[in-house]
JSON list of C-alpha atoms in Angstrom, two decimals:
[
{"chain": "D", "resi": 792, "resn": "UNK", "atom": "CA", "xyz": [90.08, 18.79, -45.90]},
{"chain": "D", "resi": 793, "resn": "UNK", "atom": "CA", "xyz": [87.40, 21.47, -46.00]},
{"chain": "D", "resi": 794, "resn": "UNK", "atom": "CA", "xyz": [85.14, 19.07, -47.91]},
{"chain": "D", "resi": 795, "resn": "UNK", "atom": "CA", "xyz": [85.62, 16.52, -45.21]},
{"chain": "D", "resi": 796, "resn": "UNK", "atom": "CA", "xyz": [84.84, 19.00, -42.47]},
{"chain": "D", "resi": 797, "resn": "UNK", "atom": "CA", "xyz": [81.68, 20.07, -44.31]},
{"chain": "D", "resi": 798, "resn": "UNK", "atom": "CA", "xyz": [80.60, 16.50, -44.75]},
{"chain": "D", "resi": 799, "resn": "UNK", "atom": "CA", "xyz": [81.30, 15.81, -41.09]},
{"chain": "D", "resi": 800, "resn": "UNK", "atom": "CA", "xyz": [79.37, 18.98, -40.28]},
{"chain": "D", "resi": 801, "resn": "UNK", "atom": "CA", "xyz": [76.34, 17.81, -42.37]},
{"chain": "D", "resi": 802, "resn": "UNK", "atom": "CA", "xyz": [76.51, 14.38, -40.87]},
{"chain": "D", "resi": 803, "resn": "UNK", "atom": "CA", "xyz": [76.42, 15.83, -37.33]},
{"chain": "D", "resi": 804, "resn": "UNK", "atom": "CA", "xyz": [73.55, 18.11, -38.41]},
{"chain": "D", "resi": 805, "resn": "UNK", "atom": "CA", "xyz": [71.63, 15.13, -39.92]},
{"chain": "D", "resi": 806, "resn": "UNK", "atom": "CA", "xyz": [72.36, 12.99, -36.78]},
{"chain": "D", "resi": 807, "resn": "UNK", "atom": "CA", "xyz": [71.21, 15.93, -34.53]},
{"chain": "D", "resi": 808, "resn": "UNK", "atom": "CA", "xyz": [68.08, 16.37, -36.68]},
{"chain": "D", "resi": 809, "resn": "UNK", "atom": "CA", "xyz": [67.39, 12.64, -36.63]},
{"chain": "D", "resi": 810, "resn": "UNK", "atom": "CA", "xyz": [67.80, 12.63, -32.84]},
{"chain": "D", "resi": 811, "resn": "UNK", "atom": "CA", "xyz": [65.51, 15.72, -32.54]},
{"chain": "D", "resi": 812, "resn": "UNK", "atom": "CA", "xyz": [62.94, 14.03, -34.79]},
{"chain": "D", "resi": 813, "resn": "UNK", "atom": "CA", "xyz": [63.17, 10.82, -32.79]},
{"chain": "D", "resi": 814, "resn": "UNK", "atom": "CA", "xyz": [62.70, 12.70, -29.48]},
{"chain": "D", "resi": 815, "resn": "UNK", "atom": "CA", "xyz": [59.76, 14.64, -30.93]},
{"chain": "D", "resi": 816, "resn": "UNK", "atom": "CA", "xyz": [58.23, 11.32, -32.03]},
{"chain": "D", "resi": 817, "resn": "UNK", "atom": "CA", "xyz": [58.77, 9.86, -28.60]},
{"chain": "D", "resi": 818, "resn": "UNK", "atom": "CA", "xyz": [57.24, 12.91, -26.95]},
{"chain": "D", "resi": 819, "resn": "UNK", "atom": "CA", "xyz": [54.20, 12.71, -29.32]},
{"chain": "D", "resi": 820, "resn": "UNK", "atom": "CA", "xyz": [53.81, 9.02, -28.48]},
{"chain": "D", "resi": 821, "resn": "UNK", "atom": "CA", "xyz": [53.85, 9.71, -24.75]},
{"chain": "D", "resi": 822, "resn": "UNK", "atom": "CA", "xyz": [51.32, 12.55, -25.11]},
{"chain": "D", "resi": 823, "resn": "UNK", "atom": "CA", "xyz": [49.03, 10.29, -27.18]},
{"chain": "D", "resi": 824, "resn": "UNK", "atom": "CA", "xyz": [49.36, 7.52, -24.51]},
{"chain": "D", "resi": 825, "resn": "UNK", "atom": "CA", "xyz": [48.60, 10.09, -21.73]},
{"chain": "D", "resi": 826, "resn": "UNK", "atom": "CA", "xyz": [45.62, 11.44, -23.62]},
{"chain": "D", "resi": 827, "resn": "UNK", "atom": "CA", "xyz": [44.33, 7.89, -24.15]},
{"chain": "D", "resi": 828, "resn": "UNK", "atom": "CA", "xyz": [44.83, 7.05, -20.45]},
{"chain": "D", "resi": 829, "resn": "UNK", "atom": "CA", "xyz": [42.96, 10.19, -19.50]},
{"chain": "D", "resi": 830, "resn": "UNK", "atom": "CA", "xyz": [40.11, 9.39, -21.90]},
{"chain": "D", "resi": 831, "resn": "UNK", "atom": "CA", "xyz": [39.83, 5.83, -20.45]},
{"chain": "D", "resi": 832, "resn": "UNK", "atom": "CA", "xyz": [39.73, 7.37, -16.95]},
{"chain": "D", "resi": 833, "resn": "UNK", "atom": "CA", "xyz": [36.91, 9.77, -17.94]},
{"chain": "D", "resi": 834, "resn": "UNK", "atom": "CA", "xyz": [35.00, 6.86, -19.60]},
{"chain": "D", "resi": 835, "resn": "UNK", "atom": "CA", "xyz": [35.40, 4.68, -16.47]},
{"chain": "D", "resi": 836, "resn": "UNK", "atom": "CA", "xyz": [34.17, 7.53, -14.23]},
{"chain": "D", "resi": 837, "resn": "UNK", "atom": "CA", "xyz": [31.25, 8.22, -16.51]},
{"chain": "D", "resi": 838, "resn": "UNK", "atom": "CA", "xyz": [30.44, 4.42, -16.48]},
{"chain": "D", "resi": 839, "resn": "UNK", "atom": "CA", "xyz": [30.52, 4.42, -12.63]},
{"chain": "D", "resi": 840, "resn": "UNK", "atom": "CA", "xyz": [28.38, 7.48, -12.50]},
{"chain": "D", "resi": 841, "resn": "UNK", "atom": "CA", "xyz": [25.85, 5.94, -14.84]},
{"chain": "D", "resi": 842, "resn": "UNK", "atom": "CA", "xyz": [25.83, 2.66, -12.79]},
{"chain": "D", "resi": 843, "resn": "UNK", "atom": "CA", "xyz": [25.28, 4.59, -9.54]},
{"chain": "D", "resi": 844, "resn": "UNK", "atom": "CA", "xyz": [22.45, 6.54, -11.13]},
{"chain": "D", "resi": 845, "resn": "UNK", "atom": "CA", "xyz": [20.91, 3.30, -12.42]},
{"chain": "D", "resi": 846, "resn": "UNK", "atom": "CA", "xyz": [21.13, 1.71, -8.98]},
{"chain": "D", "resi": 847, "resn": "UNK", "atom": "CA", "xyz": [19.61, 4.77, -7.34]},
{"chain": "D", "resi": 848, "resn": "UNK", "atom": "CA", "xyz": [16.70, 4.77, -9.91]},
{"chain": "D", "resi": 849, "resn": "UNK", "atom": "CA", "xyz": [16.23, 1.05, -9.23]},
{"chain": "D", "resi": 850, "resn": "UNK", "atom": "CA", "xyz": [16.06, 1.74, -5.52]},
{"chain": "D", "resi": 851, "resn": "UNK", "atom": "CA", "xyz": [13.59, 4.49, -5.92]},
{"chain": "D", "resi": 852, "resn": "UNK", "atom": "CA", "xyz": [11.42, 2.36, -8.16]},
{"chain": "D", "resi": 853, "resn": "UNK", "atom": "CA", "xyz": [11.60, -0.41, -5.58]},
{"chain": "D", "resi": 854, "resn": "UNK", "atom": "CA", "xyz": [10.60, 2.08, -2.91]},
{"chain": "D", "resi": 855, "resn": "UNK", "atom": "CA", "xyz": [7.67, 3.39, -5.04]},
{"chain": "D", "resi": 856, "resn": "UNK", "atom": "CA", "xyz": [6.47, -0.15, -5.61]},
{"chain": "D", "resi": 857, "resn": "UNK", "atom": "CA", "xyz": [6.68, -0.86, -1.84]},
{"chain": "D", "resi": 858, "resn": "UNK", "atom": "CA", "xyz": [4.83, 2.25, -0.95]},
{"chain": "D", "resi": 859, "resn": "UNK", "atom": "CA", "xyz": [2.14, 1.47, -3.57]},
{"chain": "D", "resi": 860, "resn": "UNK", "atom": "CA", "xyz": [1.78, -2.06, -2.21]},
{"chain": "D", "resi": 861, "resn": "UNK", "atom": "CA", "xyz": [1.52, -0.71, 1.38]},
{"chain": "D", "resi": 862, "resn": "UNK", "atom": "CA", "xyz": [-1.08, 1.79, 0.18]},
{"chain": "D", "resi": 863, "resn": "UNK", "atom": "CA", "xyz": [-3.09, -0.93, -1.52]},
{"chain": "D", "resi": 864, "resn": "UNK", "atom": "CA", "xyz": [-2.93, -3.11, 1.57]},
{"chain": "D", "resi": 865, "resn": "UNK", "atom": "CA", "xyz": [-4.01, -0.18, 3.74]},
{"chain": "D", "resi": 866, "resn": "UNK", "atom": "CA", "xyz": [-7.00, 0.44, 1.45]},
{"chain": "D", "resi": 867, "resn": "UNK", "atom": "CA", "xyz": [-7.98, -3.17, 1.37]},
{"chain": "D", "resi": 868, "resn": "UNK", "atom": "CA", "xyz": [-7.86, -3.26, 5.18]},
{"chain": "D", "resi": 869, "resn": "UNK", "atom": "CA", "xyz": [-9.96, -0.11, 5.39]},
{"chain": "D", "resi": 870, "resn": "UNK", "atom": "CA", "xyz": [-12.52, -1.57, 2.95]},
{"chain": "D", "resi": 871, "resn": "UNK", "atom": "CA", "xyz": [-12.63, -4.72, 5.05]},
{"chain": "D", "resi": 872, "resn": "UNK", "atom": "CA", "xyz": [-13.17, -2.67, 8.26]},
{"chain": "D", "resi": 873, "resn": "UNK", "atom": "CA", "xyz": [-15.98, -0.70, 6.55]},
{"chain": "D", "resi": 874, "resn": "UNK", "atom": "CA", "xyz": [-17.55, -3.90, 5.26]},
{"chain": "D", "resi": 875, "resn": "UNK", "atom": "CA", "xyz": [-17.45, -5.51, 8.69]},
{"chain": "D", "resi": 876, "resn": "UNK", "atom": "CA", "xyz": [-18.75, -2.37, 10.32]},
{"chain": "D", "resi": 877, "resn": "UNK", "atom": "CA", "xyz": [-21.62, -2.34, 7.82]},
{"chain": "D", "resi": 878, "resn": "UNK", "atom": "CA", "xyz": [-22.36, -6.00, 8.37]},
{"chain": "D", "resi": 879, "resn": "UNK", "atom": "CA", "xyz": [-22.33, -5.43, 12.16]},
{"chain": "D", "resi": 880, "resn": "UNK", "atom": "CA", "xyz": [-24.61, -2.46, 11.85]},
{"chain": "D", "resi": 881, "resn": "UNK", "atom": "CA", "xyz": [-26.98, -4.53, 9.71]},
{"chain": "D", "resi": 882, "resn": "UNK", "atom": "CA", "xyz": [-26.90, -7.40, 12.18]},
{"chain": "D", "resi": 883, "resn": "UNK", "atom": "CA", "xyz": [-27.61, -5.05, 15.07]},
{"chain": "D", "resi": 884, "resn": "UNK", "atom": "CA", "xyz": [-30.43, -3.36, 13.09]},
{"chain": "D", "resi": 885, "resn": "UNK", "atom": "CA", "xyz": [-31.98, -6.81, 12.25]},
{"chain": "D", "resi": 886, "resn": "UNK", "atom": "CA", "xyz": [-31.60, -7.86, 15.94]},
{"chain": "D", "resi": 887, "resn": "UNK", "atom": "CA", "xyz": [-33.24, -4.65, 17.09]},
{"chain": "D", "resi": 888, "resn": "UNK", "atom": "CA", "xyz": [-36.08, -5.08, 14.53]},
{"chain": "D", "resi": 889, "resn": "UNK", "atom": "CA", "xyz": [-36.60, -8.69, 15.70]},
{"chain": "D", "resi": 890, "resn": "UNK", "atom": "CA", "xyz": [-36.76, -7.57, 19.34]},
{"chain": "D", "resi": 891, "resn": "UNK", "atom": "CA", "xyz": [-39.31, -4.84, 18.38]},
{"chain": "D", "resi": 892, "resn": "UNK", "atom": "CA", "xyz": [-41.43, -7.44, 16.44]},
{"chain": "D", "resi": 893, "resn": "UNK", "atom": "CA", "xyz": [-41.31, -9.78, 19.41]},
{"chain": "D", "resi": 894, "resn": "UNK", "atom": "CA", "xyz": [-42.16, -7.01, 21.85]},
{"chain": "D", "resi": 895, "resn": "UNK", "atom": "CA", "xyz": [-45.06, -5.90, 19.54]},
{"chain": "D", "resi": 896, "resn": "UNK", "atom": "CA", "xyz": [-46.24, -9.51, 19.33]},
{"chain": "D", "resi": 897, "resn": "UNK", "atom": "CA", "xyz": [-46.09, -9.89, 23.10]},
{"chain": "D", "resi": 898, "resn": "UNK", "atom": "CA", "xyz": [-48.05, -6.61, 23.62]},
{"chain": "D", "resi": 899, "resn": "UNK", "atom": "CA", "xyz": [-50.65, -7.82, 21.06]},
{"chain": "D", "resi": 900, "resn": "UNK", "atom": "CA", "xyz": [-50.91, -11.22, 22.82]},
{"chain": "D", "resi": 901, "resn": "UNK", "atom": "CA", "xyz": [-51.29, -9.39, 26.20]},
{"chain": "D", "resi": 902, "resn": "UNK", "atom": "CA", "xyz": [-53.96, -7.04, 24.74]},
{"chain": "D", "resi": 903, "resn": "UNK", "atom": "CA", "xyz": [-55.79, -10.04, 23.16]},
{"chain": "D", "resi": 904, "resn": "UNK", "atom": "CA", "xyz": [-55.59, -11.95, 26.41]},
{"chain": "D", "resi": 905, "resn": "UNK", "atom": "CA", "xyz": [-56.86, -8.92, 28.44]},
{"chain": "D", "resi": 906, "resn": "UNK", "atom": "CA", "xyz": [-59.69, -8.46, 25.99]},
{"chain": "D", "resi": 907, "resn": "UNK", "atom": "CA", "xyz": [-60.54, -12.11, 26.13]},
{"chain": "D", "resi": 908, "resn": "UNK", "atom": "CA", "xyz": [-60.51, -12.06, 29.90]},
{"chain": "D", "resi": 909, "resn": "UNK", "atom": "CA", "xyz": [-62.65, -8.89, 29.91]},
{"chain": "D", "resi": 910, "resn": "UNK", "atom": "CA", "xyz": [-65.13, -10.51, 27.48]},
{"chain": "D", "resi": 911, "resn": "UNK", "atom": "CA", "xyz": [-65.25, -13.66, 29.67]},
{"chain": "D", "resi": 912, "resn": "UNK", "atom": "CA", "xyz": [-65.93, -11.55, 32.81]},
{"chain": "D", "resi": 913, "resn": "UNK", "atom": "CA", "xyz": [-68.64, -9.63, 31.09]},
{"chain": "D", "resi": 914, "resn": "UNK", "atom": "CA", "xyz": [-70.15, -12.84, 29.78]},
{"chain": "D", "resi": 915, "resn": "UNK", "atom": "CA", "xyz": [-69.92, -14.42, 33.18]},
{"chain": "D", "resi": 916, "resn": "UNK", "atom": "CA", "xyz": [-71.54, -11.44, 34.87]},
{"chain": "D", "resi": 917, "resn": "UNK", "atom": "CA", "xyz": [-74.31, -11.54, 32.40]},
{"chain": "D", "resi": 918, "resn": "UNK", "atom": "CA", "xyz": [-74.88, -15.28, 33.08]},
{"chain": "D", "resi": 919, "resn": "UNK", "atom": "CA", "xyz": [-74.20, -15.55, 36.76]},
{"chain": "D", "resi": 920, "resn": "UNK", "atom": "CA", "xyz": [-73.81, -12.05, 37.92]},
{"chain": "D", "resi": 921, "resn": "UNK", "atom": "CA", "xyz": [-70.50, -13.12, 39.52]},
{"chain": "D", "resi": 922, "resn": "UNK", "atom": "CA", "xyz": [-67.01, -11.89, 38.50]},
{"chain": "D", "resi": 923, "resn": "UNK", "atom": "CA", "xyz": [-64.63, -14.30, 37.02]},
{"chain": "D", "resi": 924, "resn": "UNK", "atom": "CA", "xyz": [-61.29, -14.57, 38.75]},
{"chain": "D", "resi": 925, "resn": "UNK", "atom": "CA", "xyz": [-58.33, -13.87, 36.56]},
{"chain": "D", "resi": 926, "resn": "UNK", "atom": "CA", "xyz": [-56.82, -16.90, 34.96]},
{"chain": "D", "resi": 927, "resn": "UNK", "atom": "CA", "xyz": [-53.97, -18.48, 37.00]},
{"chain": "D", "resi": 928, "resn": "UNK", "atom": "CA", "xyz": [-55.54, -17.53, 40.33]},
{"chain": "D", "resi": 929, "resn": "UNK", "atom": "CA", "xyz": [-55.16, -20.02, 43.16]},
{"chain": "D", "resi": 930, "resn": "UNK", "atom": "CA", "xyz": [-58.55, -19.11, 44.61]},
{"chain": "D", "resi": 931, "resn": "UNK", "atom": "CA", "xyz": [-61.49, -21.14, 43.31]},
{"chain": "D", "resi": 932, "resn": "UNK", "atom": "CA", "xyz": [-64.44, -19.47, 41.54]},
{"chain": "D", "resi": 933, "resn": "UNK", "atom": "CA", "xyz": [-67.30, -18.85, 44.01]},
{"chain": "D", "resi": 934, "resn": "UNK", "atom": "CA", "xyz": [-70.76, -19.14, 42.68]}
]
């Protein structure tokens, strides 16, 4: 009888121990699954953060390229304006020089004409002792 009771007691203890071990194993399993789930969540958050950072860097790079392109365009336009202004200044300078040459030539022609008329008058006075009317006069030359 006592032996039976001892065996029954041991069987109960073994069953209790087996149940305790099984519960402990189940708890460890759940903890491992929870740890795995948390790890996956952290990895997903990190992946999202890296993707956001990559997109931001891409946008910043795009912005830098756009600004560089705008600056290059601005510089090209500025160079073109300077070139056009220089060409216009050169054209005006050449125009002014041409006008000055024409004016100088006109003055020289006037001076030469005046000199020629003066010489004709002097020559005429020597020959006829009469003044020569200026060229283009409507009055006839009187001898």
